[in-house]
Short mmCIF file of N, CA and C in Angstrom, two decimals:
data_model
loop_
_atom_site.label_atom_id
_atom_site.label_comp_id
_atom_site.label_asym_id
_atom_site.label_seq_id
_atom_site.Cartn_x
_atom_site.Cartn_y
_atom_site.Cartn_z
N UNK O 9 -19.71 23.99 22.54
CA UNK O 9 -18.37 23.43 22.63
C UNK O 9 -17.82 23.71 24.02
N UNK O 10 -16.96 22.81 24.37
CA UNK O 10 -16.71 22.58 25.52
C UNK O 10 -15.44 23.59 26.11
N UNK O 11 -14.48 22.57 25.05
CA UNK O 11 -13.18 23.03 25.34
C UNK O 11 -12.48 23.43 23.65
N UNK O 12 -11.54 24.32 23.45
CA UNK O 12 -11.29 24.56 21.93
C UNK O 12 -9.40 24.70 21.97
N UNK O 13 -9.36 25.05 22.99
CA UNK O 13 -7.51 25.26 22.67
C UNK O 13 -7.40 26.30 21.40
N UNK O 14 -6.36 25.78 20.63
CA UNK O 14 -6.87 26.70 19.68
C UNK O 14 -7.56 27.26 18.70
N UNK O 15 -8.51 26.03 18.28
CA UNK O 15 -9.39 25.78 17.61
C UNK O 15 -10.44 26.89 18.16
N UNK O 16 -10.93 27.62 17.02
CA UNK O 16 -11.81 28.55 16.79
C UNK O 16 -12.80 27.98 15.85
N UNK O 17 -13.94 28.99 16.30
CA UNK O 17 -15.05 29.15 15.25
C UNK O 17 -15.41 30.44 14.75
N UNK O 18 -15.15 30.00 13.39
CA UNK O 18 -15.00 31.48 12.43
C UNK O 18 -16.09 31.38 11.42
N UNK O 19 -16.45 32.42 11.24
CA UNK O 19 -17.46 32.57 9.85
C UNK O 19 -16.77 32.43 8.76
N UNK O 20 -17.56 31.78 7.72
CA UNK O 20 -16.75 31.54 6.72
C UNK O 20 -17.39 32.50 5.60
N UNK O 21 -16.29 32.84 4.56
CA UNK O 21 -16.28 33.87 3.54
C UNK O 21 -16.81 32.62 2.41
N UNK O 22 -16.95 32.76 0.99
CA UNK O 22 -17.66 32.23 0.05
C UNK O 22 -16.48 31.68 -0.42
N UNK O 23 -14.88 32.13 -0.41
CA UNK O 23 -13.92 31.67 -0.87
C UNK O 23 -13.09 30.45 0.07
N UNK O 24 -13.71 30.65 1.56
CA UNK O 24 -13.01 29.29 2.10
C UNK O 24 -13.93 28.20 2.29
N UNK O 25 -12.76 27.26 1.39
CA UNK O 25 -12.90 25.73 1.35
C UNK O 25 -14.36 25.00 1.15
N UNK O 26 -15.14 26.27 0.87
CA UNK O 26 -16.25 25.71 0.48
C UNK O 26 -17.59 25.31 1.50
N UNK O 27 -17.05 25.74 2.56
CA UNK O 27 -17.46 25.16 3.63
C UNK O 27 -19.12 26.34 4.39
N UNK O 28 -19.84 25.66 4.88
CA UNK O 28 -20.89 26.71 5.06
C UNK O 28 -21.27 27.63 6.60
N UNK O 29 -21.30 28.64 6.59
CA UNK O 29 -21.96 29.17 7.85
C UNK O 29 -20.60 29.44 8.52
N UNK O 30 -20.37 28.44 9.50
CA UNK O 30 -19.54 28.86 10.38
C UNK O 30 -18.73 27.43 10.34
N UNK O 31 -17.46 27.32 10.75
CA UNK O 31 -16.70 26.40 11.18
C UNK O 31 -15.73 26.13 12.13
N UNK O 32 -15.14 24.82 12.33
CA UNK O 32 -14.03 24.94 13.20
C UNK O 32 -13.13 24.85 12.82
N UNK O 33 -11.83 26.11 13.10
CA UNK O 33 -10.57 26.19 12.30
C UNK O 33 -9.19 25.98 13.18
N UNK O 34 -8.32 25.63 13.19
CA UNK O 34 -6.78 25.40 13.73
C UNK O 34 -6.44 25.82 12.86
N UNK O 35 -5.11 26.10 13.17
CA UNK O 35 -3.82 26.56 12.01
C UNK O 35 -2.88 25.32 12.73
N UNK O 36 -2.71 24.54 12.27
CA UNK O 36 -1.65 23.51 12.45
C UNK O 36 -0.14 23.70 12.02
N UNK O 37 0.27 24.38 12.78
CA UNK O 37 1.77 23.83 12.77
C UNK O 37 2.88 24.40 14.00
N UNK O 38 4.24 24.26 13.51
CA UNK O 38 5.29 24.14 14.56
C UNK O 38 5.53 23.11 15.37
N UNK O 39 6.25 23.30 17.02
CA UNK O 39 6.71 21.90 17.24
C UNK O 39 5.90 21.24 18.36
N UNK O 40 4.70 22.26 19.00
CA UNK O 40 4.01 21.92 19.99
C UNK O 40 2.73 22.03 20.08
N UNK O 41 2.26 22.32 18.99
CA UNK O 41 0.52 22.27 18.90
C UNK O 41 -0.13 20.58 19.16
N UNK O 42 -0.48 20.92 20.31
CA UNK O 42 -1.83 19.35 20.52
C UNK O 42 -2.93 19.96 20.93
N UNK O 43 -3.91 20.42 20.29
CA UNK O 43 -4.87 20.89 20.69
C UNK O 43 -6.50 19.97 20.72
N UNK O 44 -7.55 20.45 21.39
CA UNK O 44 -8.81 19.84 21.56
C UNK O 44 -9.98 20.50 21.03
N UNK O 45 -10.70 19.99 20.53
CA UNK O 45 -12.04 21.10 20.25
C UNK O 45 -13.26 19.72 20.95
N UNK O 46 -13.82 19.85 21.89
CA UNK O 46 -14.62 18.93 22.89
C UNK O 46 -15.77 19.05 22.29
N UNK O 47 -17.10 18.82 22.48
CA UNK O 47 -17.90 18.57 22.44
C UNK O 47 -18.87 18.28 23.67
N UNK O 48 -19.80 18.70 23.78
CA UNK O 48 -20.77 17.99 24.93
C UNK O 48 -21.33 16.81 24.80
N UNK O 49 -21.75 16.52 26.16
CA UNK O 49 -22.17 14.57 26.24
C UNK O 49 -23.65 14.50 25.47
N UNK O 50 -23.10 13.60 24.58
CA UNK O 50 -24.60 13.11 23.62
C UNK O 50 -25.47 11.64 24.18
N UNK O 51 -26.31 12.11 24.02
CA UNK O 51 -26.91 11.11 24.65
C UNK O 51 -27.71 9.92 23.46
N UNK O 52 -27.16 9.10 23.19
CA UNK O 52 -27.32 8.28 22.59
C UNK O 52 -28.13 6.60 23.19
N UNK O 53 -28.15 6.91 24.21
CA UNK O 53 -29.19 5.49 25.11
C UNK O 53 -30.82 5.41 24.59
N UNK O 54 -31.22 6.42 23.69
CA UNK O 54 -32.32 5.84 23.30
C UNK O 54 -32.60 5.27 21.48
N UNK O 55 -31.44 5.52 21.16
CA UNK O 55 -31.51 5.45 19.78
C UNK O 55 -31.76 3.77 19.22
N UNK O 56 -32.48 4.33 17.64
CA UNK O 56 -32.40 2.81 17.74
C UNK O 56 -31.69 1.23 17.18
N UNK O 57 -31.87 0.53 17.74
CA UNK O 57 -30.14 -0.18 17.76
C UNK O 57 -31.10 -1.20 16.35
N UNK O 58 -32.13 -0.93 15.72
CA UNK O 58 -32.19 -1.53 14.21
C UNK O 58 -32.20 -0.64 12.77
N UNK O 59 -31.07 0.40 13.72
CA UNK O 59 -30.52 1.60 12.51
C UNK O 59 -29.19 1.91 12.86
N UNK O 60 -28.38 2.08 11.98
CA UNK O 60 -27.15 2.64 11.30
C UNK O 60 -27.47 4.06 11.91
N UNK O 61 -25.94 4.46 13.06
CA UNK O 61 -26.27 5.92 13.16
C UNK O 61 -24.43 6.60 12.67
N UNK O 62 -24.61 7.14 11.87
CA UNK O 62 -23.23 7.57 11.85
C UNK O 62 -23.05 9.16 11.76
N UNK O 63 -21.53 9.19 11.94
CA UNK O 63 -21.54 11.14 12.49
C UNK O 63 -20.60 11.31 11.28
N UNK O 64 -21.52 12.31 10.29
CA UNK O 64 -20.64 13.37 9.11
C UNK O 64 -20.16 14.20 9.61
N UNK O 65 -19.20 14.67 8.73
CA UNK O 65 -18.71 15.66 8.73
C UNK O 65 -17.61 16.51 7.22
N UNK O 66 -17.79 17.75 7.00
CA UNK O 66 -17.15 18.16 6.19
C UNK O 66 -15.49 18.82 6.66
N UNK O 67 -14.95 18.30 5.96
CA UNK O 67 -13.20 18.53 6.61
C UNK O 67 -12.75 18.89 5.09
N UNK O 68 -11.90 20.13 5.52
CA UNK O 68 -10.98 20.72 4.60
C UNK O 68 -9.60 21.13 4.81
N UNK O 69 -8.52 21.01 4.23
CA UNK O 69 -6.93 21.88 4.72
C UNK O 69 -6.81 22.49 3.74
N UNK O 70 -5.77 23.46 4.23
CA UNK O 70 -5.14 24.65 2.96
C UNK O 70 -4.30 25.22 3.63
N UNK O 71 -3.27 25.42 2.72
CA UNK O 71 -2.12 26.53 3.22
C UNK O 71 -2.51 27.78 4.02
N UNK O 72 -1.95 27.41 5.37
CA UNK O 72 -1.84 29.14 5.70
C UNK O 72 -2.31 30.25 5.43
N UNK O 73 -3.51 31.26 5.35
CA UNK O 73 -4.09 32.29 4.78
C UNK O 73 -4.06 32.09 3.40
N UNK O 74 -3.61 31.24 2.31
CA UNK O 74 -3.71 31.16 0.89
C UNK O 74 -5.07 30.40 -0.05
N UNK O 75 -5.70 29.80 0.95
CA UNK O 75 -6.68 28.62 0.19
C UNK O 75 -6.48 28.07 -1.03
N UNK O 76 -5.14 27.07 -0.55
CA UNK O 76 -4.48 26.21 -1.79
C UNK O 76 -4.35 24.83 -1.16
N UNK O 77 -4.19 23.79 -2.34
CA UNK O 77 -4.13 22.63 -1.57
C UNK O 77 -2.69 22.83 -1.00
N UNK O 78 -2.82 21.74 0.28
CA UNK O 78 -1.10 21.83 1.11
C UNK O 78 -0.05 20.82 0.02
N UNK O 79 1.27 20.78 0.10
CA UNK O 79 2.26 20.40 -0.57
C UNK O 79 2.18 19.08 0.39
N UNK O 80 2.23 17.82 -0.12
CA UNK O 80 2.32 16.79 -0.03
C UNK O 80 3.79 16.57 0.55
N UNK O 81 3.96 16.53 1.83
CA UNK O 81 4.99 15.66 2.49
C UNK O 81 5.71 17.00 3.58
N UNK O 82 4.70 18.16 3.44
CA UNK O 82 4.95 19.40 4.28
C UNK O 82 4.04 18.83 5.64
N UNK O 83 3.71 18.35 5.52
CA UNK O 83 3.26 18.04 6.93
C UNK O 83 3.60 16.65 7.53
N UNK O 84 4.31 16.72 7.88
CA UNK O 84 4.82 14.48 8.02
C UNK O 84 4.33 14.36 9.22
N UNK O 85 4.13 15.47 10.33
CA UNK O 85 4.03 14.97 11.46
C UNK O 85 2.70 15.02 11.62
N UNK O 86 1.81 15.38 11.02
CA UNK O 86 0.51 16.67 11.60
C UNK O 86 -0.20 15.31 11.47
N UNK O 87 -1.14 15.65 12.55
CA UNK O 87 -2.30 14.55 13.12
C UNK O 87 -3.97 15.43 13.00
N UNK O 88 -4.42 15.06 12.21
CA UNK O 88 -6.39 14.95 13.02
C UNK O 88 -6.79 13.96 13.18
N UNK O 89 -7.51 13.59 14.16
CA UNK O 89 -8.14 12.72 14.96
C UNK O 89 -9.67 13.48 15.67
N UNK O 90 -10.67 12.30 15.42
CA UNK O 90 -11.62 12.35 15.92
C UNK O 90 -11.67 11.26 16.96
N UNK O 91 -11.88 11.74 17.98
CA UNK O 91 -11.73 10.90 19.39
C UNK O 91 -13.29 10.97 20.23
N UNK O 92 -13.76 9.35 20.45
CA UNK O 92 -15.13 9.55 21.18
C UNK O 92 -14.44 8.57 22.63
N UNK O 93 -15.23 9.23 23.43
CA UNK O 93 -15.35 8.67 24.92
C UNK O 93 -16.16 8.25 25.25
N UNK O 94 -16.26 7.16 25.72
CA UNK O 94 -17.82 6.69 26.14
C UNK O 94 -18.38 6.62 28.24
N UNK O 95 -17.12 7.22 28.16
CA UNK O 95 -17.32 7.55 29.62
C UNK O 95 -16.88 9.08 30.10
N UNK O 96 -17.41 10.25 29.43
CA UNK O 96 -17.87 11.52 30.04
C UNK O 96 -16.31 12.23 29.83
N UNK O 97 -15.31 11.77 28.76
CA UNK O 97 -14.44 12.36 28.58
C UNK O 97 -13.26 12.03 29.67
N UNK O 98 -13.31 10.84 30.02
CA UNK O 98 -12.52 10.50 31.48
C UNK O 98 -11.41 9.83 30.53
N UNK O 99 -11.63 8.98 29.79
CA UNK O 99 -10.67 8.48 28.92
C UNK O 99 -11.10 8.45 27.17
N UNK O 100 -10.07 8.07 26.60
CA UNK O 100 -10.24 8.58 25.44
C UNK O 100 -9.19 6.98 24.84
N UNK O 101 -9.71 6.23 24.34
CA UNK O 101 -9.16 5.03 23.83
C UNK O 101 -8.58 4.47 22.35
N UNK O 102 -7.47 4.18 22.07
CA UNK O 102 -6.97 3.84 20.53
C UNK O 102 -8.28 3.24 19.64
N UNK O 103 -9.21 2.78 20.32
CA UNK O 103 -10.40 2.02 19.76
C UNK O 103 -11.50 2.76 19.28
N UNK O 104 -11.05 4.04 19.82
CA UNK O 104 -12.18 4.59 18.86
C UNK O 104 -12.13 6.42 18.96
N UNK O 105 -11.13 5.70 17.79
CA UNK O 105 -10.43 6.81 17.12
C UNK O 105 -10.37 6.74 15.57
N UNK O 106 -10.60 7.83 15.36
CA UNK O 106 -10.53 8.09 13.16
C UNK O 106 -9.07 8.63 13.40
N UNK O 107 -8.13 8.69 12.81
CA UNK O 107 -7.47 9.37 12.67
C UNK O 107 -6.50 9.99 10.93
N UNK O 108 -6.33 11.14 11.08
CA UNK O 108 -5.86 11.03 9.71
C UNK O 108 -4.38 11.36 10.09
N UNK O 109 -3.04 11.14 9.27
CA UNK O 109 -1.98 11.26 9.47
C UNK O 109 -1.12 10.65 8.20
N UNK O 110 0.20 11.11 8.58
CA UNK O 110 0.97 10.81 6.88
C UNK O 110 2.08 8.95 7.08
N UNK O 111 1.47 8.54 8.04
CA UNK O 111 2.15 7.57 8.34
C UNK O 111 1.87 5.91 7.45
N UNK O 112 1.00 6.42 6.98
CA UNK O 112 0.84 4.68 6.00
C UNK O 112 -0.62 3.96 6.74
N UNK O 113 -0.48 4.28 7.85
CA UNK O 113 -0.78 3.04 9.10
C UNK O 113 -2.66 3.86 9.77
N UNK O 114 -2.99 5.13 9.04
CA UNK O 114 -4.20 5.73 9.59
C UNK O 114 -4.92 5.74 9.37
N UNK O 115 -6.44 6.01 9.42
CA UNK O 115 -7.34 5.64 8.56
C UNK O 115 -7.42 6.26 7.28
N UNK O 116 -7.16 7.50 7.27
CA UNK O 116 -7.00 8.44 6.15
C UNK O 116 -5.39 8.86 5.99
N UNK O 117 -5.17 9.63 4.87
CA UNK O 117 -3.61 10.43 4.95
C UNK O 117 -4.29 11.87 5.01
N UNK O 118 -3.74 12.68 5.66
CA UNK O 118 -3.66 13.99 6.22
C UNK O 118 -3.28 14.95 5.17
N UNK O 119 -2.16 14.60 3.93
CA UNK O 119 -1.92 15.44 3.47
C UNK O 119 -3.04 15.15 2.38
N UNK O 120 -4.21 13.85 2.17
CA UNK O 120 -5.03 14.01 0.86
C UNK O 120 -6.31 15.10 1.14
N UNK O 121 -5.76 15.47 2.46
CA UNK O 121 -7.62 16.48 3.20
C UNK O 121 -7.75 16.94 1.76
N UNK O 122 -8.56 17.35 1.04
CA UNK O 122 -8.86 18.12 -0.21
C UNK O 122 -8.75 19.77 0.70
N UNK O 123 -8.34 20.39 -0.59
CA UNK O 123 -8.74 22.30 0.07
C UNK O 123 -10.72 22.61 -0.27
N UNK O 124 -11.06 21.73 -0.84
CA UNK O 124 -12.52 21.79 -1.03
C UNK O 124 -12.97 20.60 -0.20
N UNK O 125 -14.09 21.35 0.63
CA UNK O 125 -14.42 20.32 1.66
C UNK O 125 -14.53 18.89 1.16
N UNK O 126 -14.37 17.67 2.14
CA UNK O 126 -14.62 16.69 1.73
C UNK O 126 -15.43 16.22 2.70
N UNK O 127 -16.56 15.64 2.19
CA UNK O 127 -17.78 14.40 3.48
C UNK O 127 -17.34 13.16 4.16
N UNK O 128 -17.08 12.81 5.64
CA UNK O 128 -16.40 11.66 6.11
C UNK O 128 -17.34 11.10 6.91
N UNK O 129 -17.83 10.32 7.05
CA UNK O 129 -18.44 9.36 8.01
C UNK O 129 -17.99 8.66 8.58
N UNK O 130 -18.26 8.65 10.05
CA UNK O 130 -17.64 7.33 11.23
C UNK O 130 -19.04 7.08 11.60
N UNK O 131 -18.94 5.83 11.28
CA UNK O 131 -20.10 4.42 11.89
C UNK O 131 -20.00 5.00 13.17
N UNK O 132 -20.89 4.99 14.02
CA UNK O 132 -21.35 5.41 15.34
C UNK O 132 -22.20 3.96 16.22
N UNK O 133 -22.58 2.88 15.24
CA UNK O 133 -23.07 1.89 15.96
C UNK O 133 -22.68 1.31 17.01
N UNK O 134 -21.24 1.20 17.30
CA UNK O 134 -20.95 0.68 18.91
C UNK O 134 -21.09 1.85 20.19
N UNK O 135 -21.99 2.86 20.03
CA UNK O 135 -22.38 3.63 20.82
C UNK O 135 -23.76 3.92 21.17
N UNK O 136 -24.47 2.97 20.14
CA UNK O 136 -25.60 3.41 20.52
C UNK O 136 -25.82 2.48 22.51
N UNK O 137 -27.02 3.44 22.90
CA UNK O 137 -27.38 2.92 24.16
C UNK O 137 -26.29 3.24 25.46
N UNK O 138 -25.55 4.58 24.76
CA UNK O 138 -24.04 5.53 25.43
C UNK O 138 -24.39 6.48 25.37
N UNK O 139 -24.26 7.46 26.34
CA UNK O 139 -23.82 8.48 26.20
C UNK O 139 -22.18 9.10 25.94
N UNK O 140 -21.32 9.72 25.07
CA UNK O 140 -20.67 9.80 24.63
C UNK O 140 -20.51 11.14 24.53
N UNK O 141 -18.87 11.38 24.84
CA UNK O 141 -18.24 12.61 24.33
C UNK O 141 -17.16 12.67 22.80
N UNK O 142 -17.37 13.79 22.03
CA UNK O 142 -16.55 13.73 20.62
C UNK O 142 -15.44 14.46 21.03
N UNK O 143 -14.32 14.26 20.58
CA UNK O 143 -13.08 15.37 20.67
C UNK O 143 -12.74 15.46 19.19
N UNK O 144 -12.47 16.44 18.84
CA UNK O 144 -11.43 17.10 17.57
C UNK O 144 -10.25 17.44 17.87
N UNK O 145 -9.10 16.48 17.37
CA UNK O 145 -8.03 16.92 18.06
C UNK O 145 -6.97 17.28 17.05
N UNK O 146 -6.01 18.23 16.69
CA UNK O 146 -4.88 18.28 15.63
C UNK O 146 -3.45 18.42 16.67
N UNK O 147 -2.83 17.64 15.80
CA UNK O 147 -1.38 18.23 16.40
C UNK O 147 -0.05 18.03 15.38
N UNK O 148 0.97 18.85 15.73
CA UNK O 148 1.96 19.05 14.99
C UNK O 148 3.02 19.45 15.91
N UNK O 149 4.14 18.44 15.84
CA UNK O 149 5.22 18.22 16.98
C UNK O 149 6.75 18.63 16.21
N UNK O 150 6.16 18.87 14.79
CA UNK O 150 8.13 19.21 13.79
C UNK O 150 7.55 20.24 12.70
N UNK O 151 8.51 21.47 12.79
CA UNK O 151 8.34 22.53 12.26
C UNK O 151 7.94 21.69 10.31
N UNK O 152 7.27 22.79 9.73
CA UNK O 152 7.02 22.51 8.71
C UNK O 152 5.85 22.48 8.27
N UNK O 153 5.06 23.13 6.75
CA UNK O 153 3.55 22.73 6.70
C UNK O 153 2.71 23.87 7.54
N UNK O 154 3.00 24.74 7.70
CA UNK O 154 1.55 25.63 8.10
C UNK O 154 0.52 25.56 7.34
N UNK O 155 -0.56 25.42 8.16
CA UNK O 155 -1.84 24.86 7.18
C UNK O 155 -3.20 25.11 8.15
N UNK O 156 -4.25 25.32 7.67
CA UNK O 156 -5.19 25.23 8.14
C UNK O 156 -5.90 24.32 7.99
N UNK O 157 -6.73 23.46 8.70
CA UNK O 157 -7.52 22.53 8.89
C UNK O 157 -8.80 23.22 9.32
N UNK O 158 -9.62 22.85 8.33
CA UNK O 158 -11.46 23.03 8.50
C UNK O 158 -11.96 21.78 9.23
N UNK O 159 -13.00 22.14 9.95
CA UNK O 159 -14.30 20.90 9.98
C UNK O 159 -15.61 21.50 9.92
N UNK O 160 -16.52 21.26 9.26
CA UNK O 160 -17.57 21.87 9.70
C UNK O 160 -19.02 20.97 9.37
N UNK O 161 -20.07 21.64 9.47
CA UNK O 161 -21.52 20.53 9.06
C UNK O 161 -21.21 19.13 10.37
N UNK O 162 -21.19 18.88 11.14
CA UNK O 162 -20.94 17.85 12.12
C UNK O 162 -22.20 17.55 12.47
N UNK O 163 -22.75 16.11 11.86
CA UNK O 163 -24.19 15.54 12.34
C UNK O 163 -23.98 14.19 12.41
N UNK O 164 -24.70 13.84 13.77
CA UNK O 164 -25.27 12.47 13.74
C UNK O 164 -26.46 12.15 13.43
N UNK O 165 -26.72 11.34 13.12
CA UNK O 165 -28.22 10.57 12.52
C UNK O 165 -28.14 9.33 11.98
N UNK O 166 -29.06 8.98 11.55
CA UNK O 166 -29.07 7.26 10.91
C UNK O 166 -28.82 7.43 9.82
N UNK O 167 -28.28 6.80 9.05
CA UNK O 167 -27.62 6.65 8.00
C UNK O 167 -28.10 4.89 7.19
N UNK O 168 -27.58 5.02 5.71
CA UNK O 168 -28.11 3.82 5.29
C UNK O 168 -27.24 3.35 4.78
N UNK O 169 -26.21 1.89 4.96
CA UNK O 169 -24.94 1.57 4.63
C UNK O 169 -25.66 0.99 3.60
N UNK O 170 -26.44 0.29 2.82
CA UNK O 170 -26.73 -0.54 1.91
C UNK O 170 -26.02 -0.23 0.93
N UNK O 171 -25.17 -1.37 0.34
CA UNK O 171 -24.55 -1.36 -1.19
C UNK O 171 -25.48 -1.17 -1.90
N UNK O 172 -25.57 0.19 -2.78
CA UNK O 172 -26.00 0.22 -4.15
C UNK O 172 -25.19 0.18 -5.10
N UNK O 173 -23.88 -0.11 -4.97
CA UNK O 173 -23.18 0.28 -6.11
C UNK O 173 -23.30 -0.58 -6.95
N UNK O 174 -22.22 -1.80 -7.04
CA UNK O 174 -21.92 -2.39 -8.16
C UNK O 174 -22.78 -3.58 -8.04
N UNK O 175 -23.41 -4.08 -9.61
CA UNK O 175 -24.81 -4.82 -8.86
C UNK O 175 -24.21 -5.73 -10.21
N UNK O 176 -23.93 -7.31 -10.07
CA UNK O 176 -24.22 -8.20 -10.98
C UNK O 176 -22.64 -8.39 -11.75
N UNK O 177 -21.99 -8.46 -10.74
CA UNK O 177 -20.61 -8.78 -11.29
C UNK O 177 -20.46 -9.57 -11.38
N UNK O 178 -19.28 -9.96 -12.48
CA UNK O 178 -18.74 -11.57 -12.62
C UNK O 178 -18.08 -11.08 -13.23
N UNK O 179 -16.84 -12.59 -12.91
CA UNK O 179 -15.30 -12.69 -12.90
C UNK O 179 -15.16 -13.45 -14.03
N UNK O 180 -14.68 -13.36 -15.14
CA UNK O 180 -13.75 -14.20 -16.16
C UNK O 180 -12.56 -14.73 -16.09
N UNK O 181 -12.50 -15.89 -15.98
CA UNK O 181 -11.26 -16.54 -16.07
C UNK O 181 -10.42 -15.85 -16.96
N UNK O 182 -9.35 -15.17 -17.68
CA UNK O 182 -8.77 -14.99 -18.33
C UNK O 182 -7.95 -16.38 -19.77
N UNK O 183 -7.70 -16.08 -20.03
CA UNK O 183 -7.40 -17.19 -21.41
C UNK O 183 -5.78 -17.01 -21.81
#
């Protein structure tokens, strides 16, 4: 890791969030936390572009030293965002960004993080044949909601989007 702000890496006990080995932790809150957890440049220019490569990861929140889920609407402001650069961390673009937040409008809501890890995938395909930097970023700009935010297990690899789910549906007109 590159850069962490306040984001640490802590060993994890058997009682937090489920999460394994070691992780990356923030305590999110108050009125000025914007912090970074960087990553080094991946080199993705040889991968191959007739595979699905996407980057997991396990993400968890919980109250403040308690490992409980957070109270729904205690955090209105608080942001995570996963941020990739495709030019060496020089810029960092609305386009390609995950973000979670309590605004309606994000990819995820922030306050559903589970306190037991949850698995997230971002499609990584418009990078292949890039080298690329990841950022982890949280922030919290209005008092309220102390909470900790997990991430941990962070892998890229190919992945297989194929629908298996629902196989042989059909629609009935109703009567």
């Amino acid at each position: 890791v590159l850069g962490s702000g306040s984001w640490s890496t802590i060993t994890v006990t058997a009682t937090e969030e489920n999460l394994t080995n070691k992780a990356a932790r923030i305590n999110v809150y108050g009125t000025s936390k914007k912090d970074w957890y960087l990553s080094p440049m991946i080199d993705l220019t040889e991968a191959d572009t007739a595979q699905h490569i996407g980057m997991t990861m396990m993400v968890a929140l919980s109250h403040y030293s308690k490992h409980t889920q957070v109270v729904a609407g205690e955090q209105a402001d608080d942001i995570f965002a996963v941020l990739i650069s495709e030019d060496g961390g020089a810029t960092w673009t609305e386009g390609n960004v995950t973000r979670w937040d309590n605004s309606g409008a994000a990819d995820y809501a922030y306050d559903a993080i589970p306190v037991a890890c949850q698995k997230y995938t971002i499609l990584m395909d418009k990078y292949i044949g890039k080298t690329v930097q990841i950022a982890l970023y949280a922030e919290s700009t209005v008092d309220g909601g102390d909470n900790y935010l997990y991430v941990d297990d962070i892998v890229l690899d190919y992945v297989d989007f194929n629908c298996m789910g629902i196989q042989n549906l059909q629609i009935v007109p109703g009567t």
